[in-house]
Coordinates of C-alpha atoms and ligand atoms in Angstrom, one line a residue:
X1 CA 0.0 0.0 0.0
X2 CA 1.0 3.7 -0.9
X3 CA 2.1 5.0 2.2
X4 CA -0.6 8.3 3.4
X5 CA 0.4 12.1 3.6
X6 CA -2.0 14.5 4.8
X7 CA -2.1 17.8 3.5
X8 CA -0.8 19.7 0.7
X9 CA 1.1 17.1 -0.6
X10 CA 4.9 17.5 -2.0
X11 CA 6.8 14.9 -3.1
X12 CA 10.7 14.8 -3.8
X13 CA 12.6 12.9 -6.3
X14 CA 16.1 12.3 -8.2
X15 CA 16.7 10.2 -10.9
X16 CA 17.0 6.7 -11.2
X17 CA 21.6 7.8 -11.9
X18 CA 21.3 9.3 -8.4
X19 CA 18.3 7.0 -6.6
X20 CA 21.3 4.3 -6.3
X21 CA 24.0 3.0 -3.7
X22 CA 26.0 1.8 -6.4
X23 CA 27.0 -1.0 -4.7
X24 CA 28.0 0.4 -1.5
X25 CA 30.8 2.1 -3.3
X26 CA 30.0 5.9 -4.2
X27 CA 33.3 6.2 -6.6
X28 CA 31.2 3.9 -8.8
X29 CA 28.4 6.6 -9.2
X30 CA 31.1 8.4 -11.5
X31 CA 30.2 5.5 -13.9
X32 CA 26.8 7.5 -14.5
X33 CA 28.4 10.6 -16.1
X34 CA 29.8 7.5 -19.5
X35 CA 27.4 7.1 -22.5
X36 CA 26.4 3.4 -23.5
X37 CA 29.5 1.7 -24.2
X38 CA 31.3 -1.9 -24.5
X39 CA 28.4 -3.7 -22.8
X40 CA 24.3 -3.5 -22.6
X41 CA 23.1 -0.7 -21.2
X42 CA 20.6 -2.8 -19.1
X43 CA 24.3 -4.4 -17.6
X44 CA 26.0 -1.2 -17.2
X45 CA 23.5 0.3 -15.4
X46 CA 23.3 -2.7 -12.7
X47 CA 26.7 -3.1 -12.6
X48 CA 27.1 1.3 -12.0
X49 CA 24.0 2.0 -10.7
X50 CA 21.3 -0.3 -9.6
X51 CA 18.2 1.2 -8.2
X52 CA 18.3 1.7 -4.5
X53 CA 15.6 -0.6 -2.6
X54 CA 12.8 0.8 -1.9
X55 CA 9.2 -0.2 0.4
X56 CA 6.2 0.9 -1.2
X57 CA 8.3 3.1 -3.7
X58 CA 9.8 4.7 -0.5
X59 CA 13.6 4.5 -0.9
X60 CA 15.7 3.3 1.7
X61 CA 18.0 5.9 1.3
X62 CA 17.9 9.2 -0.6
X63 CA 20.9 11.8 -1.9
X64 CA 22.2 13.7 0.9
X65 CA 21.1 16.9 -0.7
X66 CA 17.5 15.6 -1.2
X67 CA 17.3 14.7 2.4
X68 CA 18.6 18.2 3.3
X69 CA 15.6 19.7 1.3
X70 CA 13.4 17.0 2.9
X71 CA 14.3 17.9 6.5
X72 CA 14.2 21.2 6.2
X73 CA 10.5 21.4 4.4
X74 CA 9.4 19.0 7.4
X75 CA 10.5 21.0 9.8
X76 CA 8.3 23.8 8.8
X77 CA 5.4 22.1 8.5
X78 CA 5.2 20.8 5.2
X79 CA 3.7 17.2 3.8
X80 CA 7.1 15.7 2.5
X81 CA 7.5 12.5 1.2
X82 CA 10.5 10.7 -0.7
X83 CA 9.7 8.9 -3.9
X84 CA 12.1 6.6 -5.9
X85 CA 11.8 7.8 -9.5
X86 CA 10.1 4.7 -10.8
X87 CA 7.1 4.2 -8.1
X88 CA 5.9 8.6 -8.4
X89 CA 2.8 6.9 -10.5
X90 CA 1.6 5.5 -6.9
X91 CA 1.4 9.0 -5.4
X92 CA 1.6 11.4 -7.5
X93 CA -2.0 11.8 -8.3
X94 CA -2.7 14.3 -5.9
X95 CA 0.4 16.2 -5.5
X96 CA 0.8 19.5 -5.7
X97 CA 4.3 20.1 -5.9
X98 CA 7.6 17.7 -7.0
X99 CA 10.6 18.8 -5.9
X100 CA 13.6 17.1 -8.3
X101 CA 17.0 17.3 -7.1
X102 CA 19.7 17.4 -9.8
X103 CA 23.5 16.9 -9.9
X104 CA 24.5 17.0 -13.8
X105 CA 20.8 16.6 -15.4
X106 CA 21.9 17.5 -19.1
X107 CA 26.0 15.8 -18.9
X108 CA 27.4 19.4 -18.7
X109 CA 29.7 18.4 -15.7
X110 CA 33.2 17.7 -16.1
X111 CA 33.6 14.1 -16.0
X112 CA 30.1 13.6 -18.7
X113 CA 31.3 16.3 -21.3
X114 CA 34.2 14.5 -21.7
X115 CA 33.1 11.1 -21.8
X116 CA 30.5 12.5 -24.1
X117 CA 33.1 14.3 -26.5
X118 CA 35.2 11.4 -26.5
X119 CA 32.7 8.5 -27.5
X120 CA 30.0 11.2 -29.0
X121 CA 27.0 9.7 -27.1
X122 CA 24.9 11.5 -24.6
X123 CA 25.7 10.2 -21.0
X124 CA 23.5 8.3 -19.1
X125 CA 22.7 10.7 -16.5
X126 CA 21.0 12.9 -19.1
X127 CA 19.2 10.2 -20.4
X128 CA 18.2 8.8 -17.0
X129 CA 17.2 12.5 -15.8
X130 CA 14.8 13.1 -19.2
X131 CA 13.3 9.7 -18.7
X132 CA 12.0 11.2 -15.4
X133 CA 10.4 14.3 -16.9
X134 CA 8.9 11.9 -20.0
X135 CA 7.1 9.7 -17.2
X136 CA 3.9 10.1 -19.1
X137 CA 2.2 10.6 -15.0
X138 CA 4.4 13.6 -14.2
X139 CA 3.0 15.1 -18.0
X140 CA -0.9 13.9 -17.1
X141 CA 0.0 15.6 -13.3
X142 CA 1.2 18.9 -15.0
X143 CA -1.8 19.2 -16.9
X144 CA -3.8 19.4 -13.7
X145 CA -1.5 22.1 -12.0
X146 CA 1.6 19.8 -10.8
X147 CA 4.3 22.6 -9.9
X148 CA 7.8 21.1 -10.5
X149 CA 10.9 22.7 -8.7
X150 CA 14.4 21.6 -9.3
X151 CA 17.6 22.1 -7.5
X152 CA 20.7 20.8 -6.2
X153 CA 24.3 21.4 -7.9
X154 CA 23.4 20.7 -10.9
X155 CA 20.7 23.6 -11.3
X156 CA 23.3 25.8 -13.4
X157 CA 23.2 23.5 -16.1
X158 CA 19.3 24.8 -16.8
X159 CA 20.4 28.0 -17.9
X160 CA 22.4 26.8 -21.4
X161 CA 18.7 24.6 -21.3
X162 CA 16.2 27.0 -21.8
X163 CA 13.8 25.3 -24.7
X164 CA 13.9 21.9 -22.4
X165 CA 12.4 24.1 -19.6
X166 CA 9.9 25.6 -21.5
X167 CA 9.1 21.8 -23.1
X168 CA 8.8 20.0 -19.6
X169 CA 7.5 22.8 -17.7
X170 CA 9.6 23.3 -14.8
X171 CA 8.2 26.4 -12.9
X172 CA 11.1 26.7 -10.9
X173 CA 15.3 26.2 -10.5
X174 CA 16.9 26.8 -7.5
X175 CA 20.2 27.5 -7.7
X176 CA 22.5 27.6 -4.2
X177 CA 22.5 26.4 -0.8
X178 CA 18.3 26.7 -0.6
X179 CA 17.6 25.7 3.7
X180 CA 16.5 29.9 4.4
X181 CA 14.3 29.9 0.8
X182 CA 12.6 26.9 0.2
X183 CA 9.7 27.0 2.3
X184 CA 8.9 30.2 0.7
X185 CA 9.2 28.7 -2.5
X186 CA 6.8 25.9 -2.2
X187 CA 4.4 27.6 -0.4
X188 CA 4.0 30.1 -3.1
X189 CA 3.7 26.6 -5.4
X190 CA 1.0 25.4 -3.2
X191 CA -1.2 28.3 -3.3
X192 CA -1.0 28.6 -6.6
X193 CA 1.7 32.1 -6.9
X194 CA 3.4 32.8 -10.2
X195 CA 7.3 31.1 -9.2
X196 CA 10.7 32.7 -10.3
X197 CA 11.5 30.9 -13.2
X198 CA 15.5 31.1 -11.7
X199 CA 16.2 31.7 -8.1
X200 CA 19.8 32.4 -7.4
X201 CA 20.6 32.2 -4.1
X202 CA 22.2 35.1 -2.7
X203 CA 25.2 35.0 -0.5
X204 CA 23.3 37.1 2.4
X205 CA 20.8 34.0 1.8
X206 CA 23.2 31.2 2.6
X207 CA 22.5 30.0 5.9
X208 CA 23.8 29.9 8.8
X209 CA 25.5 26.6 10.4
X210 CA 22.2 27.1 12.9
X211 CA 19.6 27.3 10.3
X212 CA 20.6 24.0 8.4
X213 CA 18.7 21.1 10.0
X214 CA 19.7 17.4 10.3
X215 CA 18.4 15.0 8.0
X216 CA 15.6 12.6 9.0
X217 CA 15.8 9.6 6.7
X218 CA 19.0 7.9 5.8
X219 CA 21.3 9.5 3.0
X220 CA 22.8 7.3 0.3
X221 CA 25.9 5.5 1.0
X222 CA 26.0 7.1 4.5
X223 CA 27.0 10.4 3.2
X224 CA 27.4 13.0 6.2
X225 CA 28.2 16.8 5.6
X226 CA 30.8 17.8 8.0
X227 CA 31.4 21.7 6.8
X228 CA 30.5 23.7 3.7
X229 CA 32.6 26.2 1.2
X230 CA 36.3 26.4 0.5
X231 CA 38.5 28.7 1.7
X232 CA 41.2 28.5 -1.2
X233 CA 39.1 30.2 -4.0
X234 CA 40.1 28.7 -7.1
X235 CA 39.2 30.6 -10.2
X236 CA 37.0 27.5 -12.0
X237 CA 35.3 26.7 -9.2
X238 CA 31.2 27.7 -7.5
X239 CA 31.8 26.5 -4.7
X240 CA 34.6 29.1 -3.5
X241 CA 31.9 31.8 -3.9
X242 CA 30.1 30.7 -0.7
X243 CA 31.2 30.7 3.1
X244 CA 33.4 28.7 5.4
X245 CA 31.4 26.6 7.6
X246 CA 32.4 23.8 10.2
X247 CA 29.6 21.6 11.5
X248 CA 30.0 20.5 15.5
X249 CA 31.0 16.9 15.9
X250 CA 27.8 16.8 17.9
X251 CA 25.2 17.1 14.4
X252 CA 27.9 15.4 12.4
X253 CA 27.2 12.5 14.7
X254 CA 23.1 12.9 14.9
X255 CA 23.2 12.5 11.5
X256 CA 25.4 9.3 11.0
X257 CA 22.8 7.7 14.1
X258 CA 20.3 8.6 11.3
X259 CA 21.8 6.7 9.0
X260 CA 22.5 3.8 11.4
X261 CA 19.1 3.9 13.0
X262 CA 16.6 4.6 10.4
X263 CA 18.5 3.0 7.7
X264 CA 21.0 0.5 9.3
X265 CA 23.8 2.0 7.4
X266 CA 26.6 1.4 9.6
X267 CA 29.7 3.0 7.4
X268 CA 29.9 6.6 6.7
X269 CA 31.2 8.9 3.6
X270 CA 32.2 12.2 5.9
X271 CA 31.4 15.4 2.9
X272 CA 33.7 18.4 2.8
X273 CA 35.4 20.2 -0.3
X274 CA 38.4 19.2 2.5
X275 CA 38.3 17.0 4.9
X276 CA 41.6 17.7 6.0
X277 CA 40.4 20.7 6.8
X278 CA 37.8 19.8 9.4
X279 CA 37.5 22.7 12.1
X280 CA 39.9 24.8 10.4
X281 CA 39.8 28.6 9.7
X282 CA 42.1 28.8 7.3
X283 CA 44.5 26.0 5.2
X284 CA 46.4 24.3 7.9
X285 CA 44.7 21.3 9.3
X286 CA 43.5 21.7 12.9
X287 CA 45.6 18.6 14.6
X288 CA 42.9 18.1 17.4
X289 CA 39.6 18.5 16.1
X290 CA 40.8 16.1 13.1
X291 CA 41.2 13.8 15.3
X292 CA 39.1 13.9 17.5
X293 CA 35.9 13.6 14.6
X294 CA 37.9 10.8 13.6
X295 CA 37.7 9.1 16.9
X296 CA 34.3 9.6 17.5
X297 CA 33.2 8.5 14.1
X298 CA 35.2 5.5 13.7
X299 CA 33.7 4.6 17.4
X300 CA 30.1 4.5 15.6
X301 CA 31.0 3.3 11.9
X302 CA 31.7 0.2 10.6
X303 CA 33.9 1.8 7.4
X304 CA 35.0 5.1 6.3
X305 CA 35.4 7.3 3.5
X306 CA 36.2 11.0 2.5
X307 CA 34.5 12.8 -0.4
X308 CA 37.1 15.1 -1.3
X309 CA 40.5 16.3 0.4
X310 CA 43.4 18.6 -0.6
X311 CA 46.5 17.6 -2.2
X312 CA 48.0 20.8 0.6
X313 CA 46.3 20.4 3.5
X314 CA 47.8 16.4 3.6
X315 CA 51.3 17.4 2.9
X316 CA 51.3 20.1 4.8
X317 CA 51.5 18.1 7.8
X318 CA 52.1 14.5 7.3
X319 CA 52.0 13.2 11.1
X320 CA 48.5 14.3 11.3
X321 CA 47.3 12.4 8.4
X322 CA 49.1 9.5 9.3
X323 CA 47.2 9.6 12.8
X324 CA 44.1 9.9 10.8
X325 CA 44.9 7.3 9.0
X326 CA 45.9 5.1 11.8
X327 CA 42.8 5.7 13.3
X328 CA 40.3 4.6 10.1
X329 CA 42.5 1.5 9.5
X330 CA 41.4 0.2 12.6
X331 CA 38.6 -1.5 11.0
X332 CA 39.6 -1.4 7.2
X333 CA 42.2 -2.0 5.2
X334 CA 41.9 1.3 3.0
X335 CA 39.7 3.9 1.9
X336 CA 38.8 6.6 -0.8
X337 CA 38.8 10.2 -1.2
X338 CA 38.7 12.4 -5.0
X339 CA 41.1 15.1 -5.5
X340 CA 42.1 17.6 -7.1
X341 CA 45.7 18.0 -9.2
X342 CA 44.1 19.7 -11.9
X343 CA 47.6 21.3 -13.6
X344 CA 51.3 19.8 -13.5
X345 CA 52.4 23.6 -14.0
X346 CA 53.3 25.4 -11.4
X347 CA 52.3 28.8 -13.8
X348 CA 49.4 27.6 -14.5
X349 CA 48.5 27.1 -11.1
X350 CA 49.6 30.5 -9.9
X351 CA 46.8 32.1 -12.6
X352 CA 44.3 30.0 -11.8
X353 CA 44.3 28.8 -8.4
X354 CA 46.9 30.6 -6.5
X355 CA 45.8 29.1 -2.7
X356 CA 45.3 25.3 -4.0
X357 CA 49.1 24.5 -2.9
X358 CA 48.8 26.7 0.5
X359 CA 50.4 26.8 3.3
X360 CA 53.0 26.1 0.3
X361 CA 53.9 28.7 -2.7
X362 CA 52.0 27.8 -6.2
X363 CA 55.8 27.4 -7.5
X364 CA 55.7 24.4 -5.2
X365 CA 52.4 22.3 -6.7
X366 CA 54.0 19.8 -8.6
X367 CA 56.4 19.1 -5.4
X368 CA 53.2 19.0 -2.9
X369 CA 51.2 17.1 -5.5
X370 CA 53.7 14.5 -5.4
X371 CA 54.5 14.7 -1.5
X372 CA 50.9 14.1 -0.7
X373 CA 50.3 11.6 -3.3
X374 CA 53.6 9.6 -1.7
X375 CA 51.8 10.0 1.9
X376 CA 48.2 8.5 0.5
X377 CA 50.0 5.6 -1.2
X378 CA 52.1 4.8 1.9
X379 CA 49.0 5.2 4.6
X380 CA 46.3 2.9 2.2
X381 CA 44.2 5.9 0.6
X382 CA 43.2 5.7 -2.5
X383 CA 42.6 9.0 -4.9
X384 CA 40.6 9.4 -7.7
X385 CA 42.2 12.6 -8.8
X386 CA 41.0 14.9 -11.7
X387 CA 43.0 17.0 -13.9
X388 CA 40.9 19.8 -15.7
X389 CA 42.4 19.9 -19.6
X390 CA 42.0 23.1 -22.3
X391 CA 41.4 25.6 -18.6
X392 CA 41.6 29.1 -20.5
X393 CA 45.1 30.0 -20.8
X394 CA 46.7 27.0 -20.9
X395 CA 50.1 26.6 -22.9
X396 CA 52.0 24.1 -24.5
X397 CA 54.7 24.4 -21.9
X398 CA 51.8 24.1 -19.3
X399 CA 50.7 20.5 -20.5
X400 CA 53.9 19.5 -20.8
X401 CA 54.9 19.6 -17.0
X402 CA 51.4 18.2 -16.4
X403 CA 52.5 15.1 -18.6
X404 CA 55.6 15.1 -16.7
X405 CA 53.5 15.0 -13.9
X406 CA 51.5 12.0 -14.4
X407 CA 55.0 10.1 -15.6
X408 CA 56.1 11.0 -12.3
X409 CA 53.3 9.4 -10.2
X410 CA 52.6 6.0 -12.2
X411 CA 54.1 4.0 -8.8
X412 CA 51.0 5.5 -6.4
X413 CA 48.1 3.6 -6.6
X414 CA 45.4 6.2 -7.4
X415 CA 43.2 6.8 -10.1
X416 CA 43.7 9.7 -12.3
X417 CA 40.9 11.8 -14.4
X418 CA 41.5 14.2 -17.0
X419 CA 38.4 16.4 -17.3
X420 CA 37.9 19.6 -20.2
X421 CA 37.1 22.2 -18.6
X422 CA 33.6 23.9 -17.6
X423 CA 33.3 27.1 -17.6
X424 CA 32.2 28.1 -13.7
X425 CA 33.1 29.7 -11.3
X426 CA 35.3 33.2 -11.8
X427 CA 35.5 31.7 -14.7
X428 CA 32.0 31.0 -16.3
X429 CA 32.0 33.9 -19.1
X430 CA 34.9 31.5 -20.6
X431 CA 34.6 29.4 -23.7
X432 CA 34.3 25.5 -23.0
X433 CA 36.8 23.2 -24.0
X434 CA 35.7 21.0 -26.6
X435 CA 37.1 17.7 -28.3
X436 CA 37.5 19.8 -31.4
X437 CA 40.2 22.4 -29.7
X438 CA 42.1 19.1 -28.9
X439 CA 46.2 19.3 -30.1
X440 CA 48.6 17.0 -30.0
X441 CA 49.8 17.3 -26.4
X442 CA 46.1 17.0 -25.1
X443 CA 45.9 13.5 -26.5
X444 CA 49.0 12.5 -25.1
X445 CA 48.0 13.7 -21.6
X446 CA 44.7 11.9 -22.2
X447 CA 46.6 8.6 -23.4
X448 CA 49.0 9.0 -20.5
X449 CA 45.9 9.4 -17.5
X450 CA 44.3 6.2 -19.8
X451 CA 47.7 4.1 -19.1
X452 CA 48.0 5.1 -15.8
X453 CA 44.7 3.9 -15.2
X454 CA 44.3 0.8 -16.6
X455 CA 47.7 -0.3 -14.5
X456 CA 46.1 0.3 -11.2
X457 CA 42.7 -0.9 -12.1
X458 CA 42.7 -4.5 -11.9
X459 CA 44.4 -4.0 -8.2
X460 CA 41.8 -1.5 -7.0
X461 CA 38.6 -3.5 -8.2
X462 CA 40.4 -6.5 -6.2
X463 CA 40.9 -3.9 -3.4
X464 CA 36.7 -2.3 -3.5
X465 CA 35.3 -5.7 -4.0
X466 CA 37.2 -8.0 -1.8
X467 CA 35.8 -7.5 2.1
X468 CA 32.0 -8.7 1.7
X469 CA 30.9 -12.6 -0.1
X470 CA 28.5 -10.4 -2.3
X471 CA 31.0 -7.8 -3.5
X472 CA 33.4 -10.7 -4.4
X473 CA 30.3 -12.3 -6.4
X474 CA 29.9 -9.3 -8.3
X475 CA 33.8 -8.7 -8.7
X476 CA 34.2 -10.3 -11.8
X477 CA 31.6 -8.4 -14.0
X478 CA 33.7 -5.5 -13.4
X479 CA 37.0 -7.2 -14.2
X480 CA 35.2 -8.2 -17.4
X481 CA 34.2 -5.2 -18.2
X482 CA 37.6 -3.2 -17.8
X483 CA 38.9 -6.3 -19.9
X484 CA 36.8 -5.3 -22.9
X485 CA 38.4 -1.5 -22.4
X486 CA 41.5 -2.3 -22.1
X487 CA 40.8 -4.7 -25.3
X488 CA 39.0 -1.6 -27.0
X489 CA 41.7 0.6 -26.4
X490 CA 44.8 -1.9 -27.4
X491 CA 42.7 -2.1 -30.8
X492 CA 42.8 1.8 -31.1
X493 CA 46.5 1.6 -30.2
X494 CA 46.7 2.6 -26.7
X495 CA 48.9 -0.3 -25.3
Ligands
SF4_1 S1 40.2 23.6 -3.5 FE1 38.5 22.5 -4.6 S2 36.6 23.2 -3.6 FE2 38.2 24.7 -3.0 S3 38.0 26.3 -4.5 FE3 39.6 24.9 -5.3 S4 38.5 23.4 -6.6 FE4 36.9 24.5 -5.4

């Protein structure tokens, strides 16, 4: 049976790309942003992103972002409820508002443009998120008065999209960290008020570390927010425009009991542009309160990762991350974080992202790049580390030390992503980099970043696959599949 709502009903949604554990490991959700490939897209889809389970079309767990929405709606006074993407015809009949939470909806992101460039296809998170909007209930719903709001990270993307607005008749895109303006938002929906077509969230509007409210039900994969913003201000980057913000241990851990008590996920994925950073005010790790979240977490969770970390912060002091390290190892063998190298040149990186190598000099990135990436290979992290290619006054000298670069770390078991660049950020008047702008030097980096890969591969799916009886039964699929790459790719002459 549907489960009941009373009152003005709103129901929230992602795609079927983001509706997914991926397995338990969330560096497989990058599989989303390829375009059909080697195998059938029924298999790469289970294999990258099975749907999440779900009772009665509620899921089990939900983006982290969609639960933040979802909480925050709740608590003033809303009728929320959480619907996996393919059960909405069970309750969408009388709803007034869906709320659709977006990270890369048309492949514009990084990692999809250039998947998409490379093998021409459109990625399957774009087709997954327009297979949402075709769901012939939503169209019947809309043609009684549905409202439909989008948001989430990837709500820039709707402004190169304007037609496909117009076509599915989104009334509203939020754009920016929404907890102060959302409730305002879909109350206008509700009663029926003309919505802003685009609502930019202004930076008086970001909230406060007070004003953001816990989530209720259980995020995907565990994920727990432990701070917002950046302090180093990267040129090509959004999220540098907003705020510093530390979370207390104290909701960092209400929110991983969530996750454990509603949802019985016991591991946790701790979200921060830095981890490293935790509790810091500026880019020097703060020894104690690193630790001590570290401590506390690892006392609660079965397993550990990091979203994202700095390249700076962990070779800026060494003993410190080896602690840290000391202290997750406890009860796993490894884990994961991404990260950013983006440029082997030490110009490049003093134009564009002067305070990614700080408390070090931007002379200095290829040296800390290397330093940190020594340290995560010695303590059992693992990087998936992107590399932006064709950033806006890139030379050929520029590429060259990033190729030197990559030669340089082919011993540290990482992953490493080269990704054209967007244009966001300080830097989203610029022009994108396309496959067509590609010289020489580009496809060598590209064909160096391939090789690199495919030597560590095999080692890491035995690594992510090898603790559990159902993650070694699913291990081979994946070693099959890299086979057929690596087959692909020695037939187009990349040994
Ligand atoms: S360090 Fe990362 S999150 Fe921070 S501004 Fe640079 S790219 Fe953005």
């Amino acid at each position: 049976m549907p489960q009941e709502i009373a009152g003005d009903k709103i129901i929230l949604t992602a795609d079927r790309t983001l509706m997914s554990d991926y397995h338990r490991n969330e560096f497989l959700g990058f599989g989303t942003c390829a375009p059909p490939n080697v195998i059938p897209s029924w298999l790469y889809g289970w294999l990258f992103f099975p749907p999440i389970k779900t009772e009665n079309g509620i899921p089990v767990a939900a983006p982290y972002g969609l639960r933040k929405i979802e909480a925050q709606l709740l608590s003033e006074g809303f009728s929320v409820l959480t619907v996996a993407p393919n059960h909405l015809k069970k309750y969408i009949s009388d709803t007034k508002v869906l709320g659709i939470h977006v990270m890369d909806p048309f492949g514009l992101g990084p990692a999809s443009t250039t998947f998409a460039s490379v093998l021409k296809k459109e990625p399957f998170l774009a087709q997954y998120f327009r297979a949402l909007l075709d769901n012939p209930k939503i169209r019947e719903a809309k043609k009684r008065g549905l409202k439909i709001i989008v948001g989430g990270p990837g709500a820039w993307q709707f402004r190169y999209r304007s037609k496909f607005v117009e076509e599915y008749g989104i009334d509203c895109i939020i754009e920016g960290e929404a907890e102060r303006v959302i409730g305002q938002i879909f109350r206008a929906a509700i009663n029926g008020e003309v919505l802003p077509q685009y609502y930019e969230v202004s930076v008086k509007e970001t909230p406060g570390l007070e004003e953001i409210p816990d989530i209720t039900g259980p995020s995907v994969n565990g994920l727990v927010e432990i701070g917002r913003g950046c302090c180093r201000g990267c040129e090509f980057c959004n999220v540098t425009l907003r705020p510093l913000r530390w979370y207390p241990c104290e909701k960092i851990l209400r929110e991983i009991d969530v996750n454990i008590k509603v949802g019985s996920i016991n591991w946790c994925c701790l979200h921060a542009e830095d981890v490293m950073l935790y509790g810091s005010k500026n880019t020097l790790p703060n020894d104690e309160k690193l630790i001590n979240l570290h401590e506390l977490v690892v006392k609660k969770c079965e397993g550990i990762c990091w979203s994202h970390c700095s390249m700076a912060a962990i070779a800026s002091k060494p003993k410190l991350f080896s602690k840290i390290a000391e202290i997750i190892r406890q009860k796993q063998p490894w884990w994961g974080t991404e990260i950013g190298i983006e440029t082997g040149s030490p110009e490049l990186a003093k134009k564009v992202m002067p305070a990614k190598a700080h408390p070090f000099p931007p002379e200095q990135w290829p040296e800390v790049v290397h330093t940190s990436m020594g340290l995560m290979h010695d303590n059992k992290l693992i990087p998936a580390c992107t590399l932006i290619v064709g950033i806006p006054e890139e030379t050929e000298e520029d590429l060259i030390k990033t190729i030197e670069l990559i030669e340089d770390l082919k011993h540290i078991r990482s992953l490493i992503v080269p990704l054209f660049f967007v244009p966001l950020g300080r830097l989203k008047d610029e022009e994108w980099f396309k496959e067509t702008a590609m010289k020489e030097l580009h496809r060598e980096l590209l064909i160096r970043c391939v090789k690199h890969d495919f030597y560590w591969i095999d080692k890491l799916i035995d690594l992510s696959f090898a603790e559990k009886w159902y993650r070694n039964l699913i291990r081979p699929f994946y070693r099959v599949f890299v086979g057929i790459v690596k087959y692909r790719a020695k037939k187009a002459g990349i040994q």
